[in-house]
Amino acid sequence: MPAIAQQYHQHQTHYLRKDIAFNTAASGTALSMGAIPAGAMVLATTVGIRVAFNAATTNVLIVGTSGDDDALVAEGGVDETAVAVTRVVPATLAGLLSASADTEIFVKYTQSGTAASTGSAVVVVEYVLPTDTLS
């Protein structure tokens, strides 16, 4: 079932939030965070690494859409091996604006080498609605 876009009745910053750990899903599996409404503008994505990911070779956390899986956070956008909070602003206008339809957002953790035994993060996508959708 596709995600339903969340929309408040006032002018507010909206957000999607997802907790993810090294063992939340199989490596490379995209997990839905929810959907942003048509025409919404993404302000930033914040990734808080709570516990460092420790796969032996690579630890990659990306955030995007089904059409562009790293539109909001690309590989190298955060250091998954260090406890920190990183605010990532989309690099292009395409990453800022949703399509003409509601857009589902996904987070994906991929690892290689010896499998991770630790790692957890919280991902928050902040967005605002187009002004014509609010009264």
C-alpha positions as YAML, in Angstrom:
chain: A
units: angstrom
residues:
- id: 1
  name: MET
  ca: [0.00, 0.00, 0.00]
- id: 2
  name: PRO
  ca: [1.49, 3.38, -0.97]
- id: 3
  name: ALA
  ca: [2.18, 5.93, 1.72]
- id: 4
  name: ILE
  ca: [-0.35, 8.73, 2.27]
- id: 5
  name: ALA
  ca: [1.06, 12.27, 2.24]
- id: 6
  name: GLN
  ca: [0.77, 14.08, 5.56]
- id: 7
  name: GLN
  ca: [-0.61, 17.61, 5.50]
- id: 8
  name: TYR
  ca: [-1.30, 19.94, 8.46]
- id: 9
  name: HIS
  ca: [-4.02, 22.57, 8.21]
- id: 10
  name: GLN
  ca: [-1.68, 25.46, 9.14]
- id: 11
  name: HIS
  ca: [1.54, 26.92, 7.72]
- id: 12
  name: GLN
  ca: [4.06, 24.67, 9.44]
- id: 13
  name: THR
  ca: [7.20, 22.79, 8.65]
- id: 14
  name: HIS
  ca: [6.25, 19.18, 8.02]
- id: 15
  name: TYR
  ca: [8.51, 16.20, 8.43]
- id: 16
  name: LEU
  ca: [8.91, 12.50, 7.87]
- id: 17
  name: ARG
  ca: [10.95, 10.50, 10.38]
- id: 18
  name: LYS
  ca: [12.36, 6.98, 10.24]
- id: 19
  name: ASP
  ca: [14.58, 5.02, 12.61]
- id: 20
  name: ILE
  ca: [16.90, 2.55, 10.91]
- id: 21
  name: ALA
  ca: [19.46, 0.09, 12.26]
- id: 22
  name: PHE
  ca: [22.07, -2.19, 10.75]
- id: 23
  name: ASN
  ca: [19.57, -5.07, 10.97]
- id: 24
  name: THR
  ca: [16.28, -3.28, 10.21]
- id: 25
  name: ALA
  ca: [16.18, -4.79, 6.71]
- id: 26
  name: ALA
  ca: [18.45, -6.70, 4.36]
- id: 27
  name: SER
  ca: [21.38, -4.67, 3.03]
- id: 28
  name: GLY
  ca: [20.22, -2.44, 0.18]
- id: 29
  name: THR
  ca: [16.50, -2.73, 0.92]
- id: 30
  name: ALA
  ca: [14.63, 0.57, 0.51]
- id: 31
  name: LEU
  ca: [12.33, 1.37, 3.46]
- id: 32
  name: SER
  ca: [9.48, 3.83, 3.09]
- id: 33
  name: MET
  ca: [9.55, 6.93, 5.27]
- id: 34
  name: GLY
  ca: [6.14, 8.07, 4.02]
- id: 35
  name: ALA
  ca: [5.16, 10.50, 1.28]
- id: 36
  name: ILE
  ca: [5.38, 14.24, 0.77]
- id: 37
  name: PRO
  ca: [2.52, 16.02, -1.01]
- id: 38
  name: ALA
  ca: [2.67, 17.18, -4.60]
- id: 39
  name: GLY
  ca: [4.57, 20.45, -4.97]
- id: 40
  name: ALA
  ca: [6.14, 20.33, -1.50]
- id: 41
  name: MET
  ca: [9.62, 21.78, -1.07]
- id: 42
  name: VAL
  ca: [12.20, 19.80, 0.89]
- id: 43
  name: LEU
  ca: [14.21, 22.10, 3.16]
- id: 44
  name: ALA
  ca: [16.77, 19.55, 4.37]
- id: 45
  name: THR
  ca: [17.32, 16.02, 5.53]
- id: 46
  name: THR
  ca: [18.88, 15.46, 8.93]
- id: 47
  name: VAL
  ca: [20.60, 12.18, 9.75]
- id: 48
  name: GLY
  ca: [21.49, 11.45, 13.35]
- id: 49
  name: ILE
  ca: [23.86, 8.52, 13.77]
- id: 50
  name: ARG
  ca: [23.06, 7.24, 17.28]
- id: 51
  name: VAL
  ca: [25.37, 4.21, 17.20]
- id: 52
  name: ALA
  ca: [28.13, 3.96, 14.59]
- id: 53
  name: PHE
  ca: [27.62, 1.41, 11.80]
- id: 54
  name: ASN
  ca: [30.53, -1.04, 11.70]
- id: 55
  name: ALA
  ca: [30.42, -3.18, 8.55]
- id: 56
  name: ALA
  ca: [34.02, -3.98, 7.62]
- id: 57
  name: THR
  ca: [34.26, -2.43, 4.13]
- id: 58
  name: THR
  ca: [31.45, 0.05, 3.48]
- id: 59
  name: ASN
  ca: [28.49, 1.56, 5.34]
- id: 60
  name: VAL
  ca: [26.22, 3.65, 3.13]
- id: 61
  name: LEU
  ca: [22.97, 5.36, 4.12]
- id: 62
  name: ILE
  ca: [21.06, 7.17, 1.36]
- id: 63
  name: VAL
  ca: [17.66, 8.89, 1.15]
- id: 64
  name: GLY
  ca: [15.61, 9.51, -1.97]
- id: 65
  name: THR
  ca: [12.68, 8.43, -4.10]
- id: 66
  name: SER
  ca: [11.90, 5.36, -6.18]
- id: 67
  name: GLY
  ca: [13.10, 7.24, -9.27]
- id: 68
  name: ASP
  ca: [16.27, 8.68, -7.66]
- id: 69
  name: ASP
  ca: [17.28, 6.71, -4.58]
- id: 70
  name: ASP
  ca: [19.85, 9.28, -3.42]
- id: 71
  name: ALA
  ca: [18.06, 12.51, -4.37]
- id: 72
  name: LEU
  ca: [18.10, 13.83, -0.78]
- id: 73
  name: VAL
  ca: [21.17, 12.16, 0.78]
- id: 74
  name: ALA
  ca: [23.79, 10.68, -1.52]
- id: 75
  name: GLU
  ca: [26.59, 8.27, -0.69]
- id: 76
  name: GLY
  ca: [29.16, 10.20, 1.33]
- id: 77
  name: GLY
  ca: [26.54, 12.71, 2.51]
- id: 78
  name: VAL
  ca: [26.93, 11.48, 6.08]
- id: 79
  name: ASP
  ca: [29.61, 9.57, 7.98]
- id: 80
  name: GLU
  ca: [27.81, 6.44, 9.09]
- id: 81
  name: THR
  ca: [30.81, 5.32, 11.17]
- id: 82
  name: ALA
  ca: [30.72, 8.24, 13.61]
- id: 83
  name: VAL
  ca: [28.10, 9.34, 16.12]
- id: 84
  name: ALA
  ca: [26.99, 12.74, 14.84]
- id: 85
  name: VAL
  ca: [24.06, 14.72, 13.47]
- id: 86
  name: THR
  ca: [24.39, 15.87, 9.86]
- id: 87
  name: ARG
  ca: [22.00, 18.23, 8.08]
- id: 88
  name: VAL
  ca: [22.05, 17.65, 4.32]
- id: 89
  name: VAL
  ca: [20.58, 20.27, 1.99]
- id: 90
  name: PRO
  ca: [19.68, 18.96, -1.49]
- id: 91
  name: ALA
  ca: [22.35, 19.93, -4.00]
- id: 92
  name: THR
  ca: [19.94, 20.66, -6.86]
- id: 93
  name: LEU
  ca: [16.50, 22.16, -7.30]
- id: 94
  name: ALA
  ca: [15.33, 18.72, -8.47]
- id: 95
  name: GLY
  ca: [16.10, 17.39, -4.99]
- id: 96
  name: LEU
  ca: [14.14, 20.22, -3.39]
- id: 97
  name: LEU
  ca: [10.79, 19.91, -5.13]
- id: 98
  name: SER
  ca: [8.44, 16.97, -5.28]
- id: 99
  name: ALA
  ca: [6.77, 16.01, -8.52]
- id: 100
  name: SER
  ca: [3.24, 16.90, -9.56]
- id: 101
  name: ALA
  ca: [2.04, 13.92, -7.52]
- id: 102
  name: ASP
  ca: [2.63, 12.81, -3.94]
- id: 103
  name: THR
  ca: [6.18, 11.46, -3.68]
- id: 104
  name: GLU
  ca: [7.18, 8.55, -1.48]
- id: 105
  name: ILE
  ca: [10.54, 8.95, 0.29]
- id: 106
  name: PHE
  ca: [12.80, 5.98, 1.03]
- id: 107
  name: VAL
  ca: [15.87, 5.38, 3.20]
- id: 108
  name: LYS
  ca: [18.34, 2.61, 2.43]
- id: 109
  name: TYR
  ca: [21.35, 1.23, 4.34]
- id: 110
  name: THR
  ca: [23.85, -0.85, 2.37]
- id: 111
  name: GLN
  ca: [26.87, -2.61, 3.80]
- id: 112
  name: SER
  ca: [29.71, -4.68, 2.43]
- id: 113
  name: GLY
  ca: [32.53, -6.77, 3.83]
- id: 114
  name: THR
  ca: [32.03, -8.42, 7.20]
- id: 115
  name: ALA
  ca: [28.43, -7.68, 8.20]
- id: 116
  name: ALA
  ca: [27.73, -4.92, 10.69]
- id: 117
  name: SER
  ca: [26.94, -5.85, 14.27]
- id: 118
  name: THR
  ca: [26.08, -2.30, 15.40]
- id: 119
  name: GLY
  ca: [24.61, 0.84, 13.94]
- id: 120
  name: SER
  ca: [21.46, 2.89, 14.27]
- id: 121
  name: ALA
  ca: [20.28, 6.22, 12.94]
- id: 122
  name: VAL
  ca: [17.26, 8.49, 12.79]
- id: 123
  name: VAL
  ca: [16.45, 10.20, 9.49]
- id: 124
  name: VAL
  ca: [14.24, 13.31, 9.30]
- id: 125
  name: VAL
  ca: [13.09, 14.91, 6.04]
- id: 126
  name: GLU
  ca: [11.80, 18.47, 6.55]
- id: 127
  name: TYR
  ca: [9.44, 19.99, 3.99]
- id: 128
  name: VAL
  ca: [6.89, 22.76, 3.46]
- id: 129
  name: LEU
  ca: [3.72, 22.68, 1.41]
- id: 130
  name: PRO
  ca: [2.99, 24.89, -1.58]
- id: 131
  name: THR
  ca: [1.06, 27.94, -0.35]
- id: 132
  name: ASP
  ca: [-1.90, 27.25, -2.64]
- id: 133
  name: THR
  ca: [-2.79, 24.12, -0.63]
- id: 134
  name: LEU
  ca: [-3.38, 26.01, 2.61]
- id: 135
  name: SER
  ca: [-6.20, 28.36, 3.41]
...
